[in-house]
Coordinates of N, CA, C and O in Angstrom, one line a residue:
M1 N 79.9 20.9 -79.1 CA 78.7 21.5 -79.8 C 78.1 22.6 -79.0 O 77.8 23.6 -79.6
M2 N 78.0 22.5 -77.7 CA 77.4 23.5 -76.9 C 78.2 24.8 -76.9 O 77.7 25.9 -76.7
D3 N 79.5 24.7 -77.2 CA 80.3 25.8 -77.3 C 80.3 26.5 -78.6 O 80.9 27.5 -78.9
G4 N 79.4 26.0 -79.5 CA 79.3 26.6 -80.8 C 80.3 26.2 -81.9 O 80.3 26.7 -83.0
T5 N 81.1 25.2 -81.6 CA 82.1 24.7 -82.5 C 81.5 23.7 -83.5 O 81.0 22.7 -83.0
L6 N 81.5 24.0 -84.7 CA 81.0 23.1 -85.8 C 82.2 22.7 -86.7 O 83.0 23.5 -87.0
D7 N 82.2 21.5 -87.1 CA 83.2 21.0 -88.0 C 82.6 21.0 -89.4 O 81.4 21.4 -89.6
D8 N 83.4 20.6 -90.4 CA 83.0 20.6 -91.8 C 81.8 19.7 -92.0 O 80.9 20.0 -92.8
V9 N 81.7 18.5 -91.3 CA 80.6 17.6 -91.5 C 79.3 18.3 -91.0 O 78.3 18.2 -91.6
D10 N 79.4 18.9 -89.8 CA 78.2 19.7 -89.3 C 77.7 20.7 -90.3 O 76.5 20.8 -90.5
R11 N 78.7 21.5 -90.8 CA 78.3 22.5 -91.8 C 77.7 21.9 -93.0 O 76.7 22.5 -93.6
K12 N 78.2 20.8 -93.5 CA 77.6 20.2 -94.7 C 76.2 19.6 -94.4 O 75.3 19.8 -95.2
I13 N 76.0 19.1 -93.2 CA 74.6 18.6 -92.8 C 73.7 19.8 -92.7 O 72.6 19.7 -93.2
L14 N 74.1 20.9 -92.1 CA 73.3 22.1 -92.0 C 72.9 22.6 -93.4 O 71.8 23.1 -93.6
A15 N 73.9 22.6 -94.3 CA 73.6 23.1 -95.7 C 72.5 22.2 -96.3 O 71.6 22.7 -97.0
E16 N 72.7 20.9 -96.1 CA 71.7 20.0 -96.7 C 70.3 20.2 -96.1 O 69.3 20.2 -96.8
L17 N 70.2 20.3 -94.8 CA 68.9 20.5 -94.1 C 68.3 21.9 -94.5 O 67.1 22.0 -94.6
T18 N 69.2 22.9 -94.7 CA 68.7 24.2 -95.2 C 68.1 24.1 -96.6 O 67.1 24.7 -96.9
R19 N 68.8 23.3 -97.4 CA 68.4 23.1 -98.8 C 67.0 22.4 -98.9 O 66.2 22.7 -99.6
D20 N 66.9 21.3 -98.0 CA 65.7 20.5 -98.1 C 65.5 19.9 -96.7 O 66.1 18.8 -96.4
G21 N 64.8 20.5 -95.8 CA 64.6 20.0 -94.5 C 63.7 18.7 -94.4 O 63.6 18.1 -93.4
R22 N 63.1 18.3 -95.5 CA 62.2 17.1 -95.6 C 63.0 15.9 -96.0 O 62.4 14.8 -96.0
Q23 N 64.2 16.1 -96.5 CA 64.9 14.9 -96.9 C 65.2 13.9 -95.8 O 65.3 14.3 -94.6
S24 N 65.3 12.7 -96.1 CA 65.5 11.6 -95.1 C 67.0 11.7 -94.6 O 67.9 12.3 -95.2
V25 N 67.2 11.1 -93.4 CA 68.5 11.0 -92.8 C 69.4 10.3 -93.8 O 70.6 10.6 -93.9
T26 N 68.9 9.2 -94.4 CA 69.7 8.5 -95.4 C 70.2 9.3 -96.5 O 71.3 9.3 -96.9
S27 N 69.3 10.2 -97.0 CA 69.7 11.1 -98.1 C 70.8 12.1 -97.6 O 71.7 12.3 -98.3
V28 N 70.6 12.6 -96.4 CA 71.6 13.6 -95.9 C 72.9 12.8 -95.8 O 74.0 13.3 -96.2
A29 N 72.9 11.6 -95.2 CA 74.1 10.8 -95.1 C 74.8 10.6 -96.4 O 76.1 10.7 -96.5
E30 N 74.0 10.2 -97.4 CA 74.6 10.0 -98.8 C 75.3 11.3 -99.3 O 76.4 11.2 -99.9
R31 N 74.6 12.4 -99.2 CA 75.1 13.6 -99.7 C 76.3 14.1 -99.0 O 77.2 14.8 -99.6
V32 N 76.4 13.8 -97.7 CA 77.5 14.3 -96.9 C 78.7 13.3 -96.8 O 79.7 13.5 -96.3
H33 N 78.4 12.1 -97.3 CA 79.3 11.0 -97.4 C 79.7 10.4 -96.0 O 80.9 10.3 -95.7
I34 N 78.7 10.2 -95.2 CA 78.8 9.6 -93.9 C 77.8 8.5 -93.7 O 76.8 8.4 -94.5
S35 N 77.9 7.7 -92.7 CA 76.9 6.6 -92.5 C 75.6 7.2 -92.0 O 75.6 8.3 -91.5
R36 N 74.5 6.4 -92.2 CA 73.2 6.9 -91.8 C 73.2 7.1 -90.3 O 72.7 8.0 -89.7
A37 N 73.8 6.1 -89.5 CA 73.9 6.2 -88.1 C 74.6 7.5 -87.6 O 74.2 8.2 -86.7
H38 N 75.7 7.8 -88.3 CA 76.5 9.0 -88.0 C 75.7 10.2 -88.3 O 75.7 11.2 -87.5
A39 N 75.0 10.2 -89.4 CA 74.1 11.4 -89.8 C 73.0 11.6 -88.7 O 72.8 12.7 -88.3
Y40 N 72.4 10.5 -88.4 CA 71.3 10.6 -87.4 C 71.9 11.1 -86.0 O 71.2 12.0 -85.5
S41 N 73.0 10.7 -85.6 CA 73.6 11.2 -84.3 C 74.0 12.6 -84.4 O 73.8 13.4 -83.5
R42 N 74.6 13.0 -85.6 CA 75.0 14.4 -85.8 C 73.7 15.3 -85.8 O 73.7 16.4 -85.2
I43 N 72.7 14.9 -86.5 CA 71.5 15.7 -86.6 C 70.8 15.9 -85.2 O 70.4 16.9 -84.8
A44 N 70.8 14.8 -84.4 CA 70.3 14.8 -83.1 C 71.1 15.7 -82.2 O 70.5 16.5 -81.4
R45 N 72.4 15.7 -82.3 CA 73.3 16.6 -81.5 C 73.1 18.0 -81.9 O 73.0 18.9 -81.1
L46 N 73.0 18.3 -83.2 CA 72.7 19.7 -83.7 C 71.4 20.2 -83.2 O 71.2 21.4 -82.8
T47 N 70.4 19.3 -83.1 CA 69.1 19.7 -82.6 C 69.1 19.9 -81.1 O 68.6 20.9 -80.6
E48 N 69.6 18.9 -80.4 CA 69.7 19.0 -78.9 C 70.6 20.2 -78.5 O 70.3 20.8 -77.4
G49 N 71.6 20.5 -79.2 CA 72.5 21.6 -78.9 C 71.9 23.0 -79.3 O 72.5 24.0 -79.0
G50 N 70.7 23.0 -79.9 CA 70.1 24.3 -80.2 C 70.6 24.9 -81.5 O 70.2 26.0 -81.9
V51 N 71.4 24.2 -82.3 CA 71.9 24.8 -83.6 C 70.7 24.7 -84.6 O 70.4 25.7 -85.2
V52 N 70.1 23.6 -84.6 CA 68.8 23.4 -85.4 C 67.7 23.7 -84.4 O 67.5 22.9 -83.5
T53 N 66.9 24.7 -84.6 CA 65.9 25.1 -83.7 C 64.5 24.5 -84.1 O 63.7 24.4 -83.2
R54 N 64.3 24.3 -85.4 CA 63.0 23.7 -85.8 C 63.1 23.4 -87.3 O 64.0 23.9 -88.0
F55 N 62.2 22.6 -87.7 CA 62.1 22.3 -89.1 C 60.8 22.9 -89.6 O 59.8 22.8 -88.9
T56 N 60.8 23.6 -90.8 CA 59.7 24.3 -91.2 C 59.6 24.4 -92.7 O 60.6 24.0 -93.4
A57 N 58.5 24.8 -93.3 CA 58.4 25.0 -94.7 C 58.5 26.5 -95.0 O 58.2 27.3 -94.2
I58 N 59.1 26.8 -96.2 CA 59.2 28.1 -96.6 C 58.1 28.4 -97.6 O 57.9 27.6 -98.6
I59 N 57.3 29.3 -97.3 CA 56.1 29.6 -98.0 C 56.3 30.8 -98.9 O 56.9 31.8 -98.5
D60 N 55.7 30.8 -100.1 CA 55.7 31.9 -101.0 C 54.5 32.8 -100.5 O 53.4 32.4 -100.6
P61 N 54.8 34.0 -99.9 CA 53.8 34.8 -99.3 C 52.7 35.2 -100.3 O 51.5 35.1 -99.9
A62 N 53.0 35.6 -101.5 CA 52.0 36.0 -102.4 C 51.1 34.9 -102.8 O 49.8 35.1 -102.8
K63 N 51.6 33.7 -103.0 CA 50.8 32.5 -103.3 C 50.0 32.1 -102.2 O 48.9 31.4 -102.3
A64 N 50.4 32.4 -100.9 CA 49.6 32.1 -99.7 C 48.6 33.2 -99.4 O 48.0 33.1 -98.3
G65 N 48.5 34.2 -100.2 CA 47.5 35.2 -100.0 C 48.0 36.4 -99.2 O 47.2 37.3 -98.8
L66 N 49.3 36.4 -98.9 CA 49.9 37.6 -98.2 C 50.6 38.5 -99.3 O 51.8 38.4 -99.5
R67 N 49.8 39.3 -99.9 CA 50.2 40.1 -101.0 C 50.9 41.4 -100.7 O 51.4 42.1 -101.5
S68 N 50.8 41.8 -99.4 CA 51.4 43.1 -99.0 C 52.4 42.8 -97.8 O 52.0 42.2 -96.8
S69 N 53.6 43.3 -98.0 CA 54.6 43.1 -97.0 C 55.3 44.4 -96.8 O 55.5 45.3 -97.7
A70 N 55.8 44.6 -95.6 CA 56.6 45.8 -95.2 C 57.6 45.5 -94.1 O 57.4 44.6 -93.3
Y71 N 58.7 46.2 -94.2 CA 59.6 46.2 -93.0 C 59.2 47.4 -92.2 O 59.1 48.5 -92.8
V72 N 59.0 47.2 -90.9 CA 58.5 48.3 -90.1 C 59.6 48.4 -89.0 O 59.9 47.4 -88.3
T73 N 60.1 49.6 -88.8 CA 61.1 49.9 -87.8 C 60.4 50.5 -86.6 O 59.4 51.3 -86.8
L74 N 60.9 50.2 -85.4 CA 60.3 50.8 -84.2 C 61.4 51.5 -83.4 O 62.5 50.9 -83.2
K75 N 61.1 52.6 -82.9 CA 61.9 53.2 -81.8 C 61.1 52.9 -80.5 O 59.9 53.1 -80.5
V76 N 61.8 52.4 -79.5 CA 61.1 52.0 -78.3 C 61.6 52.6 -77.1 O 62.8 53.1 -77.1
R77 N 60.8 52.7 -76.1 CA 61.2 53.3 -74.8 C 62.2 52.4 -74.2 O 62.1 51.1 -74.2
Q78 N 63.2 53.0 -73.6 CA 64.3 52.2 -72.9 C 63.6 51.3 -71.9 O 62.7 51.6 -71.2
H79 N 64.2 50.1 -71.8 CA 63.7 49.0 -70.8 C 62.4 48.4 -71.2 O 61.8 47.7 -70.3
S80 N 61.8 48.6 -72.3 CA 60.5 48.1 -72.7 C 60.6 46.9 -73.6 O 59.6 46.2 -73.9
W81 N 61.8 46.5 -74.0 CA 62.0 45.4 -75.0 C 61.4 44.1 -74.6 O 60.7 43.5 -75.4
R82 N 61.7 43.6 -73.4 CA 61.2 42.3 -73.0 C 59.7 42.1 -73.1 O 59.1 41.2 -73.6
E83 N 59.0 43.1 -72.5 CA 57.5 43.1 -72.6 C 57.0 43.3 -74.0 O 56.1 42.6 -74.5
L84 N 57.6 44.2 -74.8 CA 57.2 44.5 -76.1 C 57.5 43.2 -77.0 O 56.6 42.9 -77.9
R85 N 58.6 42.5 -76.8 CA 58.9 41.4 -77.6 C 57.8 40.3 -77.5 O 57.4 39.7 -78.5
E86 N 57.3 40.1 -76.3 CA 56.2 39.1 -76.2 C 54.9 39.6 -76.9 O 54.2 38.8 -77.5
K87 N 54.6 40.9 -76.8 CA 53.4 41.4 -77.5 C 53.6 41.2 -79.0 O 52.6 40.9 -79.7
L88 N 54.8 41.5 -79.5 CA 55.0 41.4 -81.0 C 54.9 40.0 -81.4 O 54.4 39.7 -82.5
R89 N 55.4 39.0 -80.6 CA 55.3 37.6 -81.0 C 53.8 37.1 -81.2 O 53.6 36.2 -81.8
N90 N 52.9 37.8 -80.5 CA 51.5 37.4 -80.6 C 50.7 38.1 -81.7 O 49.5 37.9 -81.8
V91 N 51.4 38.9 -82.6 CA 50.8 39.5 -83.8 C 51.0 38.5 -84.9 O 52.2 38.4 -85.4
P92 N 50.0 37.9 -85.4 CA 50.2 36.9 -86.5 C 50.8 37.4 -87.8 O 51.6 36.7 -88.5
E93 N 50.6 38.7 -88.1 CA 51.2 39.3 -89.3 C 52.7 39.6 -89.2 O 53.3 39.8 -90.2
V94 N 53.2 39.5 -88.0 CA 54.6 39.8 -87.8 C 55.4 38.5 -88.0 O 55.2 37.5 -87.2
H95 N 56.2 38.4 -89.0 CA 56.9 37.2 -89.4 C 58.3 37.1 -89.0 O 58.9 36.1 -89.0
H96 N 58.9 38.3 -88.6 CA 60.3 38.3 -88.2 C 60.4 39.5 -87.3 O 59.9 40.6 -87.5
I97 N 61.2 39.3 -86.2 CA 61.5 40.4 -85.2 C 63.0 40.4 -85.0 O 63.6 39.4 -84.7
A98 N 63.6 41.6 -85.0 CA 65.0 41.7 -84.7 C 65.3 43.0 -83.9 O 64.8 44.1 -84.2
L99 N 66.0 42.8 -82.8 CA 66.4 43.9 -82.0 C 67.8 44.3 -82.6 O 68.7 43.5 -82.8
V100 N 67.9 45.6 -83.0 CA 69.1 46.1 -83.7 C 69.7 47.3 -83.1 O 69.0 47.9 -82.3
G101 N 70.8 47.7 -83.5 CA 71.5 48.9 -83.1 C 71.4 49.9 -84.3 O 71.4 49.5 -85.5
G102 N 71.3 51.2 -84.0 CA 71.3 52.2 -85.1 C 70.3 53.2 -84.8 O 70.0 53.6 -83.7
D103 N 69.7 53.7 -85.9 CA 68.7 54.8 -85.8 C 67.4 54.4 -85.2 O 66.5 55.2 -84.9
F104 N 67.1 53.1 -85.2 CA 65.9 52.5 -84.6 C 66.3 51.3 -83.8 O 67.4 50.9 -83.8
D105 N 65.3 50.8 -83.0 CA 65.7 49.7 -82.1 C 65.2 48.3 -82.5 O 65.9 47.3 -82.2
V106 N 64.1 48.3 -83.3 CA 63.5 47.0 -83.7 C 63.2 47.1 -85.1 O 62.7 48.1 -85.6
I107 N 63.3 46.0 -85.9 CA 62.8 45.9 -87.2 C 62.0 44.7 -87.4 O 62.3 43.6 -86.8
L108 N 60.8 44.8 -88.0 CA 59.9 43.7 -88.2 C 59.6 43.5 -89.6 O 59.6 44.4 -90.4
L109 N 59.3 42.2 -90.0 CA 58.8 41.9 -91.3 C 57.3 41.6 -91.1 O 57.0 40.7 -90.3
V110 N 56.5 42.4 -91.7 CA 55.0 42.3 -91.5 C 54.4 41.9 -92.8 O 54.7 42.5 -93.9
R111 N 53.6 40.9 -92.8 CA 52.9 40.4 -94.0 C 51.4 40.4 -93.8 O 50.9 40.0 -92.7
A112 N 50.6 40.9 -94.8 CA 49.2 40.9 -94.7 C 48.5 40.6 -96.0 O 49.2 40.6 -97.1
E113 N 47.2 40.3 -96.0 CA 46.5 40.0 -97.3 C 46.6 41.2 -98.3 O 46.7 40.9 -99.5
D114 N 46.5 42.4 -97.8 CA 46.5 43.5 -98.6 C 46.9 44.8 -97.9 O 47.2 44.7 -96.7
N115 N 46.9 45.9 -98.5 CA 47.4 47.2 -97.9 C 46.4 47.6 -96.7 O 46.9 48.2 -95.8
V116 N 45.2 47.3 -96.8 CA 44.2 47.6 -95.7 C 44.6 46.8 -94.5 O 44.7 47.4 -93.4
G117 N 44.9 45.5 -94.6 CA 45.4 44.7 -93.5 C 46.7 45.2 -93.0 O 46.9 45.2 -91.7
L118 N 47.6 45.5 -93.8 CA 48.9 46.0 -93.4 C 48.8 47.3 -92.6 O 49.3 47.5 -91.6
R119 N 47.9 48.2 -93.1 CA 47.7 49.5 -92.4 C 47.1 49.2 -91.0 O 47.4 49.9 -90.1
R120 N 46.1 48.3 -91.0 CA 45.5 48.0 -89.7 C 46.5 47.5 -88.7 O 46.5 47.9 -87.5
V121 N 47.4 46.6 -89.1 CA 48.4 46.1 -88.2 C 49.3 47.2 -87.7 O 49.6 47.4 -86.5
I122 N 49.8 48.0 -88.6 CA 50.7 49.1 -88.3 C 50.1 50.2 -87.4 O 50.6 50.5 -86.3
F123 N 49.0 50.7 -87.8 CA 48.3 51.8 -87.1 C 47.6 51.4 -85.9 O 47.7 52.0 -84.8
D124 N 46.8 50.3 -86.0 CA 46.0 49.9 -84.9 C 46.7 49.0 -83.8 O 46.3 49.1 -82.7
Q125 N 47.7 48.2 -84.2 CA 48.3 47.4 -83.3 C 49.7 47.8 -82.9 O 50.0 48.1 -81.7
L126 N 50.6 48.0 -83.9 CA 52.0 48.3 -83.5 C 52.1 49.7 -82.9 O 52.8 49.8 -81.8
Q127 N 51.6 50.7 -83.5 CA 51.7 52.0 -83.0 C 51.1 52.3 -81.6 O 51.5 53.1 -80.9
S128 N 50.1 51.4 -81.3 CA 49.4 51.6 -80.0 C 50.0 50.8 -78.9 O 49.6 50.9 -77.7
M129 N 51.1 50.0 -79.2 CA 51.7 49.2 -78.1 C 52.4 50.1 -77.1 O 53.2 50.9 -77.6
P130 N 52.3 49.8 -75.8 CA 53.0 50.6 -74.9 C 54.5 50.3 -75.1 O 55.0 49.2 -75.3
G131 N 55.3 51.4 -75.0 CA 56.7 51.3 -75.2 C 57.1 51.7 -76.6 O 58.3 52.0 -76.9
V132 N 56.2 51.7 -77.6 CA 56.6 52.1 -79.0 C 56.5 53.6 -79.1 O 55.4 54.2 -78.9
L133 N 57.6 54.2 -79.4 CA 57.6 55.7 -79.5 C 57.4 56.2 -81.0 O 56.9 57.2 -81.2
D134 N 57.9 55.4 -81.9 CA 57.8 55.8 -83.3 C 57.9 54.6 -84.2 O 58.6 53.6 -83.9
T135 N 57.3 54.7 -85.4 CA 57.4 53.6 -86.4 C 57.8 54.3 -87.7 O 57.5 55.4 -88.0
Q136 N 58.4 53.5 -88.6 CA 58.6 53.9 -90.0 C 58.4 52.6 -90.8 O 58.8 51.5 -90.4
T137 N 57.7 52.8 -91.9 CA 57.3 51.6 -92.8 C 58.0 51.7 -94.1 O 58.0 52.7 -94.8
F138 N 58.6 50.5 -94.5 CA 59.2 50.4 -95.8 C 58.5 49.3 -96.6 O 58.6 48.1 -96.2
L139 N 57.7 49.6 -97.6 CA 56.9 48.6 -98.4 C 57.9 47.7 -99.2 O 58.9 48.2 -99.7
V140 N 57.6 46.5 -99.2 CA 58.3 45.5 -100.0 C 57.7 45.3 -101.4 O 56.5 45.0 -101.4
F141 N 58.4 45.6 -102.4 CA 57.8 45.5 -103.8 C 58.1 44.1 -104.4 O 57.4 43.7 -105.2
E142 N 59.2 43.5 -103.9 CA 59.5 42.2 -104.5 C 60.3 41.4 -103.4 O 61.2 42.0 -102.8
D143 N 60.0 40.2 -103.2 CA 60.7 39.3 -102.2 C 61.6 38.4 -103.0 O 61.3 37.9 -104.0
L144 N 62.8 38.2 -102.5 CA 63.8 37.2 -103.0 C 64.4 36.4 -101.9 O 65.2 37.0 -101.1
D145 N 63.9 35.2 -101.7 CA 64.5 34.4 -100.6 C 65.7 33.7 -101.2 O 65.7 33.0 -102.2
T146 N 66.8 33.9 -100.5 CA 68.1 33.4 -101.0 C 68.5 32.0 -100.4 O 69.6 31.5 -100.6
R147 N 67.6 31.5 -99.5 CA 67.9 30.2 -98.9 C 67.0 29.1 -99.4 O 65.9 29.1 -99.5

């Protein structure tokens, strides 16, 4: 497991947990066609091995009052990523952070109550962070979660 090798049973368990992370171990076992004890030990191994990192709820952002979303790209000063990453983690409106290759260095998913809140985060927080050289904002008009 620690080497990243997953078998078909592991993949089926992961698919079940992704579909419904609240279902019981018994339900997972029935759907994957293994014993409850086997399912329990597999899920524990996947969790301890870091394949499953956490269990969470998927929220509809608009229904939760986060009606404005944008992908924000950052160009950052070389060697500033580690410090910047920690600062970005502390911005509640930043829902996803990815270090990428290409025309920019970082892409963020930012969600706020409205455009005023989105503007505040981008202009007052993100652009003023040490190490951020440039930002570009792409407004999200419609979200479609495929998982």
